[in-house]
Backbone as XML, in Angstrom:
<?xml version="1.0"?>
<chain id="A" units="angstrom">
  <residue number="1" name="UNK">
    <atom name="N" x="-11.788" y="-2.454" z="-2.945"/>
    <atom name="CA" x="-11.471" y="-3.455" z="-1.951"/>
    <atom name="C" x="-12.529" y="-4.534" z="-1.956"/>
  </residue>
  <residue number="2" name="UNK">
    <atom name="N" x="-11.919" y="-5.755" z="-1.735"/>
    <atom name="CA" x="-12.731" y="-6.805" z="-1.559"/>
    <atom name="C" x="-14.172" y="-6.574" z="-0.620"/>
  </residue>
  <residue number="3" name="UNK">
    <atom name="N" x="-15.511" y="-7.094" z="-0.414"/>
    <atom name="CA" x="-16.350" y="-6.844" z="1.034"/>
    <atom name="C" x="-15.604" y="-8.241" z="1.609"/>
  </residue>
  <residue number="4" name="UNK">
    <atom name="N" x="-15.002" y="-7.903" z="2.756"/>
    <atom name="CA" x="-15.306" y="-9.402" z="3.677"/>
    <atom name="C" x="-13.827" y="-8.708" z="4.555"/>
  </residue>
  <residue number="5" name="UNK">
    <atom name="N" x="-13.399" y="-9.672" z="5.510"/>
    <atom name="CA" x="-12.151" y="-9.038" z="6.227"/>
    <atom name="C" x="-10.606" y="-8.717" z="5.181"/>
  </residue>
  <residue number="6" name="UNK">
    <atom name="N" x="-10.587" y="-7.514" z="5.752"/>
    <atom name="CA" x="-8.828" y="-7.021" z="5.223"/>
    <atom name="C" x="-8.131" y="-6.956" z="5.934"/>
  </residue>
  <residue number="7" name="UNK">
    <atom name="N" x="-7.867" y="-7.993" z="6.524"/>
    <atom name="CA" x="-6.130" y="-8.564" z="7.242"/>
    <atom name="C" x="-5.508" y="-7.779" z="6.923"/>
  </residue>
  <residue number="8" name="UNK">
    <atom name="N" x="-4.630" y="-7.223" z="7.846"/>
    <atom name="CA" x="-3.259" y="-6.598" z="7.517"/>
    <atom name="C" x="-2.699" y="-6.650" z="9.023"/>
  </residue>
  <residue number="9" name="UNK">
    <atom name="N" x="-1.063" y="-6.515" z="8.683"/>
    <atom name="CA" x="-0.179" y="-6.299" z="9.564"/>
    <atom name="C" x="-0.275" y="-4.551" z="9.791"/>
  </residue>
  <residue number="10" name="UNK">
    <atom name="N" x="0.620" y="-4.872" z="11.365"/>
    <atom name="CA" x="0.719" y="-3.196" z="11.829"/>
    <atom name="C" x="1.812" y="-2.613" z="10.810"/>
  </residue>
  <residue number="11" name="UNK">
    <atom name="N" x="2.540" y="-3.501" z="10.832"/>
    <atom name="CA" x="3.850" y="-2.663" z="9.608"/>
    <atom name="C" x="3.291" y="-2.524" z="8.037"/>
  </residue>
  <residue number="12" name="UNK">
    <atom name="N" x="2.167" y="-3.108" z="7.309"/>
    <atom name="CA" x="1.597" y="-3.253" z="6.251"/>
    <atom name="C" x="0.861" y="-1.745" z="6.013"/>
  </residue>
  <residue number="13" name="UNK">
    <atom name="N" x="0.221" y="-2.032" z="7.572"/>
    <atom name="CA" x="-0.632" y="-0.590" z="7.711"/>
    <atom name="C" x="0.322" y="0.920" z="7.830"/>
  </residue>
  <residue number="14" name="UNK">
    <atom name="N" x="1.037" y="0.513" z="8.234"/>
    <atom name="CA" x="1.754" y="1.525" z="8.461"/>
    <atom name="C" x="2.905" y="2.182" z="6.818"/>
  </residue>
  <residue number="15" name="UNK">
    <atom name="N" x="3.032" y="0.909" z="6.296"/>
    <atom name="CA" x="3.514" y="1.223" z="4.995"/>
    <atom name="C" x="2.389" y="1.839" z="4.253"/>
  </residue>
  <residue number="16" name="UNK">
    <atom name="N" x="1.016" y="1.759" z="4.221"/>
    <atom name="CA" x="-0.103" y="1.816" z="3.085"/>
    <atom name="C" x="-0.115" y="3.280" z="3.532"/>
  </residue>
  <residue number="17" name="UNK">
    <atom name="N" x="-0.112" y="3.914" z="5.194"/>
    <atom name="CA" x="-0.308" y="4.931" z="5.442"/>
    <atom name="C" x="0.549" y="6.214" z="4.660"/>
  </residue>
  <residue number="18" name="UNK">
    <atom name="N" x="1.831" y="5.503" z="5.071"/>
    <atom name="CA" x="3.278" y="6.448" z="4.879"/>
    <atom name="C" x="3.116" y="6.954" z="3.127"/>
  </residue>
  <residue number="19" name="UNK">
    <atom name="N" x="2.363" y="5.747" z="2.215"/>
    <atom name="CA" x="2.534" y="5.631" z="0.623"/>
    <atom name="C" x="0.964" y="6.576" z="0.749"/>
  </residue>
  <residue number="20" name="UNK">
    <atom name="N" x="0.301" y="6.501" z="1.384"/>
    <atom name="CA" x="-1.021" y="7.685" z="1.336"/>
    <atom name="C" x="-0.512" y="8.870" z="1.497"/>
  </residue>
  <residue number="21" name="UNK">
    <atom name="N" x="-0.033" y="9.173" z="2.533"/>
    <atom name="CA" x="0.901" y="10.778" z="2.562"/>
    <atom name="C" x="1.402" y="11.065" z="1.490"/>
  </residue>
  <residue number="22" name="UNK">
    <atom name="N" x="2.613" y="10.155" z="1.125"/>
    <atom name="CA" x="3.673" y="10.578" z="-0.006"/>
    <atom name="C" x="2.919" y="11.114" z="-1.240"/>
  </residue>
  <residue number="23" name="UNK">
    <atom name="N" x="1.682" y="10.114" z="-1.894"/>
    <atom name="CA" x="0.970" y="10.460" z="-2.868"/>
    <atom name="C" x="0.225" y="11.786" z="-3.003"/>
  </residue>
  <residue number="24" name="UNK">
    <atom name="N" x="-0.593" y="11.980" z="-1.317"/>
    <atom name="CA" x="-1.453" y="13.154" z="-1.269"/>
    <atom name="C" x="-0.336" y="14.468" z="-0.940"/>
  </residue>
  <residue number="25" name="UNK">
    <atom name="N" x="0.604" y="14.612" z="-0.234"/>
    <atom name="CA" x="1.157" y="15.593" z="0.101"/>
    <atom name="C" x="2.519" y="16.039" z="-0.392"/>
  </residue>
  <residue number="26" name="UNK">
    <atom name="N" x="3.099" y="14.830" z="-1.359"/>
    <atom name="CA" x="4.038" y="15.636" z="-1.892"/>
    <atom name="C" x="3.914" y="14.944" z="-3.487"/>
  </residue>
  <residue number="27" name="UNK">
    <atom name="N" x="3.596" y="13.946" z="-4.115"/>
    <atom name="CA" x="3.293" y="13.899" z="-5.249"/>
    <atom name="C" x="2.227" y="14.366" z="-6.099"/>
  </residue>
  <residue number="28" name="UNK">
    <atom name="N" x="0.961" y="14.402" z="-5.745"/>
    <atom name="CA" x="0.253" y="14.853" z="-6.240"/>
    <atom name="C" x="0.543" y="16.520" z="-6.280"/>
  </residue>
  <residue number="29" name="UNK">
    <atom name="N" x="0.558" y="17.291" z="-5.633"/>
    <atom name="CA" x="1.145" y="18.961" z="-5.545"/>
    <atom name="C" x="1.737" y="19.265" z="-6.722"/>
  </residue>
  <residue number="30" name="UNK">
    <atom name="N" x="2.788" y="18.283" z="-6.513"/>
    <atom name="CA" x="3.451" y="18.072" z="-7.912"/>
    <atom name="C" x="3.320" y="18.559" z="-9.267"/>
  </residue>
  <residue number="31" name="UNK">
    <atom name="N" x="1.972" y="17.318" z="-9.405"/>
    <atom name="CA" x="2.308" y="17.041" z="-10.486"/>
    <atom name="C" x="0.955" y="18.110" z="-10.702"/>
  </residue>
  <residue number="32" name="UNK">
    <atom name="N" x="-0.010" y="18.631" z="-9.829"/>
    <atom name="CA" x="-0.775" y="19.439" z="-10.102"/>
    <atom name="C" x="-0.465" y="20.752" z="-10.774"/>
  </residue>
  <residue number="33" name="UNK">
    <atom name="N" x="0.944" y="21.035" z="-9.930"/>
    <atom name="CA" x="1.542" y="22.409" z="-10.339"/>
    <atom name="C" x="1.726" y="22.301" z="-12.756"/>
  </residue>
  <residue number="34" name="UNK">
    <atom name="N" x="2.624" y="21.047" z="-12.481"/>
    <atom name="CA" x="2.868" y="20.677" z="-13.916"/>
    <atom name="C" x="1.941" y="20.738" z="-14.653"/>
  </residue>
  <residue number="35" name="UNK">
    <atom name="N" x="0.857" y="20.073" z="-14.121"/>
    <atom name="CA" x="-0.725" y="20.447" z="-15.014"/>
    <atom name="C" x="-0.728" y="21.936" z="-15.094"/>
  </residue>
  <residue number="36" name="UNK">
    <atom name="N" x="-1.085" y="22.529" z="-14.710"/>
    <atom name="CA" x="-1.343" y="23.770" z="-13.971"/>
    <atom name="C" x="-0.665" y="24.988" z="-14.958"/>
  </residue>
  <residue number="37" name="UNK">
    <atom name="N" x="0.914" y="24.579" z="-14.690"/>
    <atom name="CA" x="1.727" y="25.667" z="-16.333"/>
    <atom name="C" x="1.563" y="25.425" z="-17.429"/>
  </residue>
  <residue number="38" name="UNK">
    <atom name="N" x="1.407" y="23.825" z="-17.380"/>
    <atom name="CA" x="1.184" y="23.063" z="-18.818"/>
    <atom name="C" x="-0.325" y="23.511" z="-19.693"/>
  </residue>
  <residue number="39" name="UNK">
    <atom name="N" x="-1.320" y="23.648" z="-18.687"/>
    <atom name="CA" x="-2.521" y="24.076" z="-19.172"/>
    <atom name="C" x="-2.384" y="25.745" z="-19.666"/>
  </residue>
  <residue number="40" name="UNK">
    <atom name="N" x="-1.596" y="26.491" z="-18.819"/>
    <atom name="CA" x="-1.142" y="27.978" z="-19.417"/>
    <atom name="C" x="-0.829" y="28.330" z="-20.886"/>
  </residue>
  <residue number="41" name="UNK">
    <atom name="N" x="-0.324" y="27.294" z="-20.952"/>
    <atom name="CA" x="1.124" y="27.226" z="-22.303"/>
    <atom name="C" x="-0.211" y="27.252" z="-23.503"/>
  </residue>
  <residue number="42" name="UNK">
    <atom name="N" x="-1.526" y="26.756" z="-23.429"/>
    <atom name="CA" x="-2.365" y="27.213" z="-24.859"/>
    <atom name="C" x="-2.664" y="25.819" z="-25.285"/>
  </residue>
  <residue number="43" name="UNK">
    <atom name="N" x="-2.838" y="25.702" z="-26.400"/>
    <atom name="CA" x="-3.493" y="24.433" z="-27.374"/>
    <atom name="C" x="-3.125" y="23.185" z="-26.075"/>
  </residue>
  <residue number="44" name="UNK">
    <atom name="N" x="-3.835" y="22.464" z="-25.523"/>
    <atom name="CA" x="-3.901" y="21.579" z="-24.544"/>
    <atom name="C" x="-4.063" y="20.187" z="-25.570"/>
  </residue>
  <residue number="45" name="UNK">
    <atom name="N" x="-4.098" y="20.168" z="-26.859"/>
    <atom name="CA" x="-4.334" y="18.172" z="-27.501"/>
    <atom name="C" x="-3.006" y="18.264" z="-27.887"/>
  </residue>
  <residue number="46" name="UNK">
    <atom name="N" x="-2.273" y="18.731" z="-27.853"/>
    <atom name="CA" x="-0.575" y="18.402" z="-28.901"/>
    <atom name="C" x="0.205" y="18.270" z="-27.307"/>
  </residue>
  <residue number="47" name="UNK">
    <atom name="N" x="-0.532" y="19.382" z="-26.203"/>
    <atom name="CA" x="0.696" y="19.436" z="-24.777"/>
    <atom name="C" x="1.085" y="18.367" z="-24.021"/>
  </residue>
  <residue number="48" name="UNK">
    <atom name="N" x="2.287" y="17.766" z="-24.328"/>
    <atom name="CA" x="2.743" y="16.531" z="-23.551"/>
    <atom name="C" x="2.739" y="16.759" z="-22.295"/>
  </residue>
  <residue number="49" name="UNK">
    <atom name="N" x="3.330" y="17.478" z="-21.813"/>
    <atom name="CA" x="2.996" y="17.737" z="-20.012"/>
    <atom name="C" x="1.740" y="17.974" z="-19.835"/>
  </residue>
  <residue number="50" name="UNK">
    <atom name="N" x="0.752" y="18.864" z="-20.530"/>
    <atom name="CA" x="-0.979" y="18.559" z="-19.778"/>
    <atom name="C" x="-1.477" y="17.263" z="-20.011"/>
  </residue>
  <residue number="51" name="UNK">
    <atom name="N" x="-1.176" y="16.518" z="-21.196"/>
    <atom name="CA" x="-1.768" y="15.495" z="-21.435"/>
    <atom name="C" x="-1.056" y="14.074" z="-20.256"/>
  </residue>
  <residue number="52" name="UNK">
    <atom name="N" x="0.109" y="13.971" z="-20.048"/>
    <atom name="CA" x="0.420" y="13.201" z="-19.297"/>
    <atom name="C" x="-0.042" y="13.039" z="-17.991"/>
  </residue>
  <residue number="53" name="UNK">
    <atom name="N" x="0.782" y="14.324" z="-17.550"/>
    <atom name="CA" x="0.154" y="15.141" z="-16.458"/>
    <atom name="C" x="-1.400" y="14.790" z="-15.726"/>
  </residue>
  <residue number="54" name="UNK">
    <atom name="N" x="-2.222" y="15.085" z="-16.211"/>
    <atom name="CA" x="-3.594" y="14.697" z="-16.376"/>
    <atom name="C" x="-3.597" y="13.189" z="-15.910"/>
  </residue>
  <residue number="55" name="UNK">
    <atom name="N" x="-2.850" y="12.548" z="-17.018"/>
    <atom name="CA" x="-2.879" y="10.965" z="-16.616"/>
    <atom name="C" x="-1.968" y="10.405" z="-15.821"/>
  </residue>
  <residue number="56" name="UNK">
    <atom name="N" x="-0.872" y="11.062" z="-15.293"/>
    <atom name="CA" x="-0.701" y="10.590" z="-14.221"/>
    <atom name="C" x="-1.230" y="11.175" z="-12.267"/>
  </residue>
  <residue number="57" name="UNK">
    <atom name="N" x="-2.309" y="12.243" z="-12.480"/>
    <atom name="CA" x="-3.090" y="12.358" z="-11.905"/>
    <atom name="C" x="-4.460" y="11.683" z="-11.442"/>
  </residue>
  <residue number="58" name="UNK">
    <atom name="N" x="-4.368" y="11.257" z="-12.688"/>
    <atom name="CA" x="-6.096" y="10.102" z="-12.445"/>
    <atom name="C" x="-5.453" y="8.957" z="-11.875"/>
  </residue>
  <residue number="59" name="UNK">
    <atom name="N" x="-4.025" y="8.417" z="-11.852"/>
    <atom name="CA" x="-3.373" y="7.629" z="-11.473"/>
    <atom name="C" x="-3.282" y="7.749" z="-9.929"/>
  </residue>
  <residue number="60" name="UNK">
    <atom name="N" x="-2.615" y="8.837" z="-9.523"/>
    <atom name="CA" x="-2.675" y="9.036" z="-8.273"/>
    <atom name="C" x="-3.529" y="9.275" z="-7.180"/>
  </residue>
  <residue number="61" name="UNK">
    <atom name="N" x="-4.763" y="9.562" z="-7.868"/>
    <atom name="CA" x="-6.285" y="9.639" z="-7.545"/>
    <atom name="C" x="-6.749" y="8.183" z="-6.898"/>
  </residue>
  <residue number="62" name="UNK">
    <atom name="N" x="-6.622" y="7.468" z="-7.957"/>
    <atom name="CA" x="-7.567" y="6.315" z="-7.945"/>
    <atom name="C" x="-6.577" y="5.844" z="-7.267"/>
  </residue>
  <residue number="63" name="UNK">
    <atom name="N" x="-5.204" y="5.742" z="-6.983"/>
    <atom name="CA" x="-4.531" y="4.880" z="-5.909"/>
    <atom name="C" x="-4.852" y="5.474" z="-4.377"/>
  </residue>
  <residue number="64" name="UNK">
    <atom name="N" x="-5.362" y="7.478" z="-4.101"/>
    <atom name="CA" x="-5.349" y="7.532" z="-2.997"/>
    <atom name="C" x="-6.658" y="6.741" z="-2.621"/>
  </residue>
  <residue number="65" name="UNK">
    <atom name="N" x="-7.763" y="7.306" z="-3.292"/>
    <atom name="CA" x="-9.230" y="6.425" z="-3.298"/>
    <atom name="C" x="-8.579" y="4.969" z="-2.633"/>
  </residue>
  <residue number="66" name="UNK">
    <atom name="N" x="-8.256" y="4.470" z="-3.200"/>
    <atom name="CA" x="-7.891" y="2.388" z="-3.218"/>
    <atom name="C" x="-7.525" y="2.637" z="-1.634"/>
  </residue>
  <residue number="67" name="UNK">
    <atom name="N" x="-6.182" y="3.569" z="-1.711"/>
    <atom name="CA" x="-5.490" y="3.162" z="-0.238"/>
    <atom name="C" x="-6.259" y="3.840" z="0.927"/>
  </residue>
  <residue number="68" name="UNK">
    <atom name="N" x="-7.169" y="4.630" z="0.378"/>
    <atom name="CA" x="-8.429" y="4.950" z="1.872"/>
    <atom name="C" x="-9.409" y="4.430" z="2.188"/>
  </residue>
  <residue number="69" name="UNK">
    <atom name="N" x="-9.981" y="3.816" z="0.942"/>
    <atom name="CA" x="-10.521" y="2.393" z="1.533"/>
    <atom name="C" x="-10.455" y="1.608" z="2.120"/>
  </residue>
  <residue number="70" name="UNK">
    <atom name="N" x="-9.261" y="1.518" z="1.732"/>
    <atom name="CA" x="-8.646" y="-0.386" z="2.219"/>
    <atom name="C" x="-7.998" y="-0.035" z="3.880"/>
  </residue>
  <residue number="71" name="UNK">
    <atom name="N" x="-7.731" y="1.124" z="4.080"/>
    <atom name="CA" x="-6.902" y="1.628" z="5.513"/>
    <atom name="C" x="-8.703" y="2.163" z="6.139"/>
  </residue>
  <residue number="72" name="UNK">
    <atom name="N" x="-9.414" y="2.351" z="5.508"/>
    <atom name="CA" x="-10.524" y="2.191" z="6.880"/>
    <atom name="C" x="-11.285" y="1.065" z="7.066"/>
  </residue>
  <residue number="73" name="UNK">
    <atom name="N" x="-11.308" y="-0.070" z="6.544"/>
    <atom name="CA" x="-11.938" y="-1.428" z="6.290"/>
    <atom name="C" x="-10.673" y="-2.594" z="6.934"/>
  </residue>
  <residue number="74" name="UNK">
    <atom name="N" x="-9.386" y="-2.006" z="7.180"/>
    <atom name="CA" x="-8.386" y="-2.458" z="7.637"/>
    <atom name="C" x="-8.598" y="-3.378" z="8.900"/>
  </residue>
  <residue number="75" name="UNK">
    <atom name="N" x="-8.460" y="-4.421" z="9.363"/>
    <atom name="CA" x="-8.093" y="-5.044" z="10.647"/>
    <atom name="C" x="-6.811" y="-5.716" z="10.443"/>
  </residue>
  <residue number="76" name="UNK">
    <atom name="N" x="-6.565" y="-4.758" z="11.836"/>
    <atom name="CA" x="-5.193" y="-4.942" z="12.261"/>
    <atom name="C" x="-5.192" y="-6.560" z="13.033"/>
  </residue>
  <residue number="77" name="UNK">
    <atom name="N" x="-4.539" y="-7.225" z="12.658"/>
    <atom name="CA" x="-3.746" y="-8.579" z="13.295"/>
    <atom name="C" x="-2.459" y="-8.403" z="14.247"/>
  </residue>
  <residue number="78" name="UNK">
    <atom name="N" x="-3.083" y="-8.696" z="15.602"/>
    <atom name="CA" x="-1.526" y="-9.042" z="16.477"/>
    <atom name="C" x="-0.447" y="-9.816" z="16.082"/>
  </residue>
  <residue number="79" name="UNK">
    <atom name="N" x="0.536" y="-9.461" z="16.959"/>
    <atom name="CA" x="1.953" y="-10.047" z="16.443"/>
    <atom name="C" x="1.802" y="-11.544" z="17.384"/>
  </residue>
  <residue number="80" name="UNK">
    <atom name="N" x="1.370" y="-11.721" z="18.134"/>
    <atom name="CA" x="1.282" y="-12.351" z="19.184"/>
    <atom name="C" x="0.014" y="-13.502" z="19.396"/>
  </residue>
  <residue number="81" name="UNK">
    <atom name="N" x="0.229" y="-14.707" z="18.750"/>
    <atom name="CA" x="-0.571" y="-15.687" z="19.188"/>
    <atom name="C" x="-1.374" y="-15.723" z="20.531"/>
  </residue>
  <residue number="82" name="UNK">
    <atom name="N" x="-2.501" y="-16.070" z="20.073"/>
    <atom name="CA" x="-3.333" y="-16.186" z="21.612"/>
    <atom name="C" x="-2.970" y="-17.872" z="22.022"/>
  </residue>
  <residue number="83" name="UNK">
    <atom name="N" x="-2.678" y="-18.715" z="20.813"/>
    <atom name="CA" x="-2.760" y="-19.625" z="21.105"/>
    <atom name="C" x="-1.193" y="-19.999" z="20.090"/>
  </residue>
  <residue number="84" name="UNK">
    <atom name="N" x="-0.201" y="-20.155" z="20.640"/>
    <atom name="CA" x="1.006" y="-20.306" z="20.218"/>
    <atom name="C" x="1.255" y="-21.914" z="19.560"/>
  </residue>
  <residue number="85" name="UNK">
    <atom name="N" x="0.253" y="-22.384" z="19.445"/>
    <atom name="CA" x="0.319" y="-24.041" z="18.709"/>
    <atom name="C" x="-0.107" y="-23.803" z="17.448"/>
  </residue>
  <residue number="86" name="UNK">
    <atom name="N" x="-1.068" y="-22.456" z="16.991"/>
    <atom name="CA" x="-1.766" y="-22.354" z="15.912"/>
    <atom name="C" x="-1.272" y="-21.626" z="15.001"/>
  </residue>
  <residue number="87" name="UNK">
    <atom name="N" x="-1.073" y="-22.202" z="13.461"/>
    <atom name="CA" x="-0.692" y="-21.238" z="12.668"/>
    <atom name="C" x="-1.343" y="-20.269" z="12.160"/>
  </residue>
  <residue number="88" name="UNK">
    <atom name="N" x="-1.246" y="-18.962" z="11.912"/>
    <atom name="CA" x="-2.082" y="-17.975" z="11.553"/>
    <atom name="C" x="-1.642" y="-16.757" z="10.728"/>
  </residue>
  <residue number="89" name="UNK">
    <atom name="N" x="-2.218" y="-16.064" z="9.948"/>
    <atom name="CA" x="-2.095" y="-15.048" z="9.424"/>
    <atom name="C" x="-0.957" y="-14.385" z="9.715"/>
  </residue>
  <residue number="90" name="UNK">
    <atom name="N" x="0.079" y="-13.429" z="9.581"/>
    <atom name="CA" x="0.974" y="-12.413" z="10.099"/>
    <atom name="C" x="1.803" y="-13.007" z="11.306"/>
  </residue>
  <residue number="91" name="UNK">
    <atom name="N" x="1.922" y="-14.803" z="11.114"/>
    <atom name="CA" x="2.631" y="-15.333" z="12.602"/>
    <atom name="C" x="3.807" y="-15.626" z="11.733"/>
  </residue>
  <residue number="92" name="UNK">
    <atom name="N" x="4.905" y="-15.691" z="12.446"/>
    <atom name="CA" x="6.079" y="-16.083" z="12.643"/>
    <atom name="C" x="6.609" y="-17.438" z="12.982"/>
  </residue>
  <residue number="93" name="UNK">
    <atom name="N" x="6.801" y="-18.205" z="12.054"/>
    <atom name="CA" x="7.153" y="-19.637" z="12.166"/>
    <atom name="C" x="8.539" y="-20.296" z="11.855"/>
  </residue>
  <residue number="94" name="UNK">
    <atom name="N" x="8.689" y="-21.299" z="12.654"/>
    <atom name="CA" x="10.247" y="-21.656" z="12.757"/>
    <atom name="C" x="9.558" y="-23.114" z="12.032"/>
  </residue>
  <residue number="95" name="UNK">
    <atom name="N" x="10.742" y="-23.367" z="10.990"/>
    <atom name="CA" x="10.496" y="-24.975" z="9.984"/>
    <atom name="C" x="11.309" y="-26.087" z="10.825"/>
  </residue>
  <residue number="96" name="UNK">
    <atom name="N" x="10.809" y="-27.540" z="11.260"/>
    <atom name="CA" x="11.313" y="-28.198" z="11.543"/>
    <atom name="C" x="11.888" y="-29.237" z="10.159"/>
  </residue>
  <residue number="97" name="UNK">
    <atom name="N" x="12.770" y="-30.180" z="10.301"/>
    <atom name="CA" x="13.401" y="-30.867" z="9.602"/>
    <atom name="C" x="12.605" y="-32.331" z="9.937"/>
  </residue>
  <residue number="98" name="UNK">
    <atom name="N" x="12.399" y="-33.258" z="9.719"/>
    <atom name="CA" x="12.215" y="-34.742" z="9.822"/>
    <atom name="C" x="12.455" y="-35.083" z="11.525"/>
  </residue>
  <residue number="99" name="UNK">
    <atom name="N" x="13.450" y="-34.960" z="11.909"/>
    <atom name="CA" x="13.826" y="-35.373" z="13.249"/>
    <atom name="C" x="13.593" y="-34.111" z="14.020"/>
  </residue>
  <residue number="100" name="UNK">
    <atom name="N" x="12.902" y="-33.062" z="13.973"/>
    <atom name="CA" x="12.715" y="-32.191" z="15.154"/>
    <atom name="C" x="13.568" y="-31.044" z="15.033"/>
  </residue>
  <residue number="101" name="UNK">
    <atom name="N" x="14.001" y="-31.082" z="14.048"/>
    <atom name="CA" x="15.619" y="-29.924" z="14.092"/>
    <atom name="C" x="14.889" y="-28.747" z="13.348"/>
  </residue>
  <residue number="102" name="UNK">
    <atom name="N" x="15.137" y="-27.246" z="14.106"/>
    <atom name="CA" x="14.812" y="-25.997" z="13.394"/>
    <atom name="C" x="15.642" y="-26.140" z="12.622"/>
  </residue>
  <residue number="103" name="UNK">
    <atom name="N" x="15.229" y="-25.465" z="11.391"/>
    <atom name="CA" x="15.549" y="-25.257" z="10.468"/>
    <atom name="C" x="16.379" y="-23.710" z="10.461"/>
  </residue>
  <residue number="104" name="UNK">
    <atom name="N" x="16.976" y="-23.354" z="9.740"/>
    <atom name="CA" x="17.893" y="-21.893" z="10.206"/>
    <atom name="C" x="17.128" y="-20.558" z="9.414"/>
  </residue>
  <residue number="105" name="UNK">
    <atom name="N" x="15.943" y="-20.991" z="9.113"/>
    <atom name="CA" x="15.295" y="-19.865" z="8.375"/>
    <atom name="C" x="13.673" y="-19.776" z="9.284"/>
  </residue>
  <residue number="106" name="UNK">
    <atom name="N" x="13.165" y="-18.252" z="9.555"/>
    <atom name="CA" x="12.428" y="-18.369" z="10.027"/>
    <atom name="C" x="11.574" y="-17.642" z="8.875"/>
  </residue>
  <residue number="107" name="UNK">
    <atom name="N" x="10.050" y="-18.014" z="8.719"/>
    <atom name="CA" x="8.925" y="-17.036" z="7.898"/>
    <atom name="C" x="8.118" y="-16.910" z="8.361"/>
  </residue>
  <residue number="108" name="UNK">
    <atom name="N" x="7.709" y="-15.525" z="8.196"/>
    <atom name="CA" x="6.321" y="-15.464" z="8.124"/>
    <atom name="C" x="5.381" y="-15.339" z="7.170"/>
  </residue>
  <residue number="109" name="UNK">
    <atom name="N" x="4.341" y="-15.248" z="7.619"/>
    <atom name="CA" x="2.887" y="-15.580" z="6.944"/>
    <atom name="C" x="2.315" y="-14.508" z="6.559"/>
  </residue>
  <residue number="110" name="UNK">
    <atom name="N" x="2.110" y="-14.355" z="4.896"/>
    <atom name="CA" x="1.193" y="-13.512" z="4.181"/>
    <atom name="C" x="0.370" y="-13.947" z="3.660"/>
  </residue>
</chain>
């Protein structure tokens, strides 16, 4: 993770969380088990399942590492302007046209 502030939304955070679970508690198990018979089976440099296996473990590693970083260095951003004239991070904005007219699409800000 970057040093300096990590903006995020509550729903951002809440996605990074949900993809931390999924990885630690039901993918990784996984694919540990697969390592695990695959390493049984004998000669481990020819075994496509230990050898993959393996690498898609260091994969899932270094993404839980990334996403526990970044979810404790996290600041959360309100939904809710303190100051509703100002554009900002994670706000919600309506586009005007030339003469004052909303526009029929609203975005927000990443």
């Amino acid at each position: 993770m970057a040093i300096g502030n990590n903006y995020i939304t509550s729903e951002g955070f809440k996605r990074l969380q949900e993809e931390l679970s999924k990885l630690f508690k039901h993918d990784r198990p996984k694919v540990v088990e697969v390592v695990s018979w695959a390493a049984g089976n004998g000669d481990r440099s020819e075994n496509g399942d230990y050898i993959y296996g393996k690498r898609r473990l260091r994969e899932i590693d270094s993404r839980v590492r990334y996403l526990t970083k970044g979810l404790e260095n996290a600041q959360i951003i309100e939904d809710k302007p303190r100051d509703p004239s100002k554009v900002f991070f994670a706000a919600w904005v309506t586009v005007e046209d030339e003469q004052g007219n909303d526009l029929p699409q609203t975005f927000r800000l990443v």
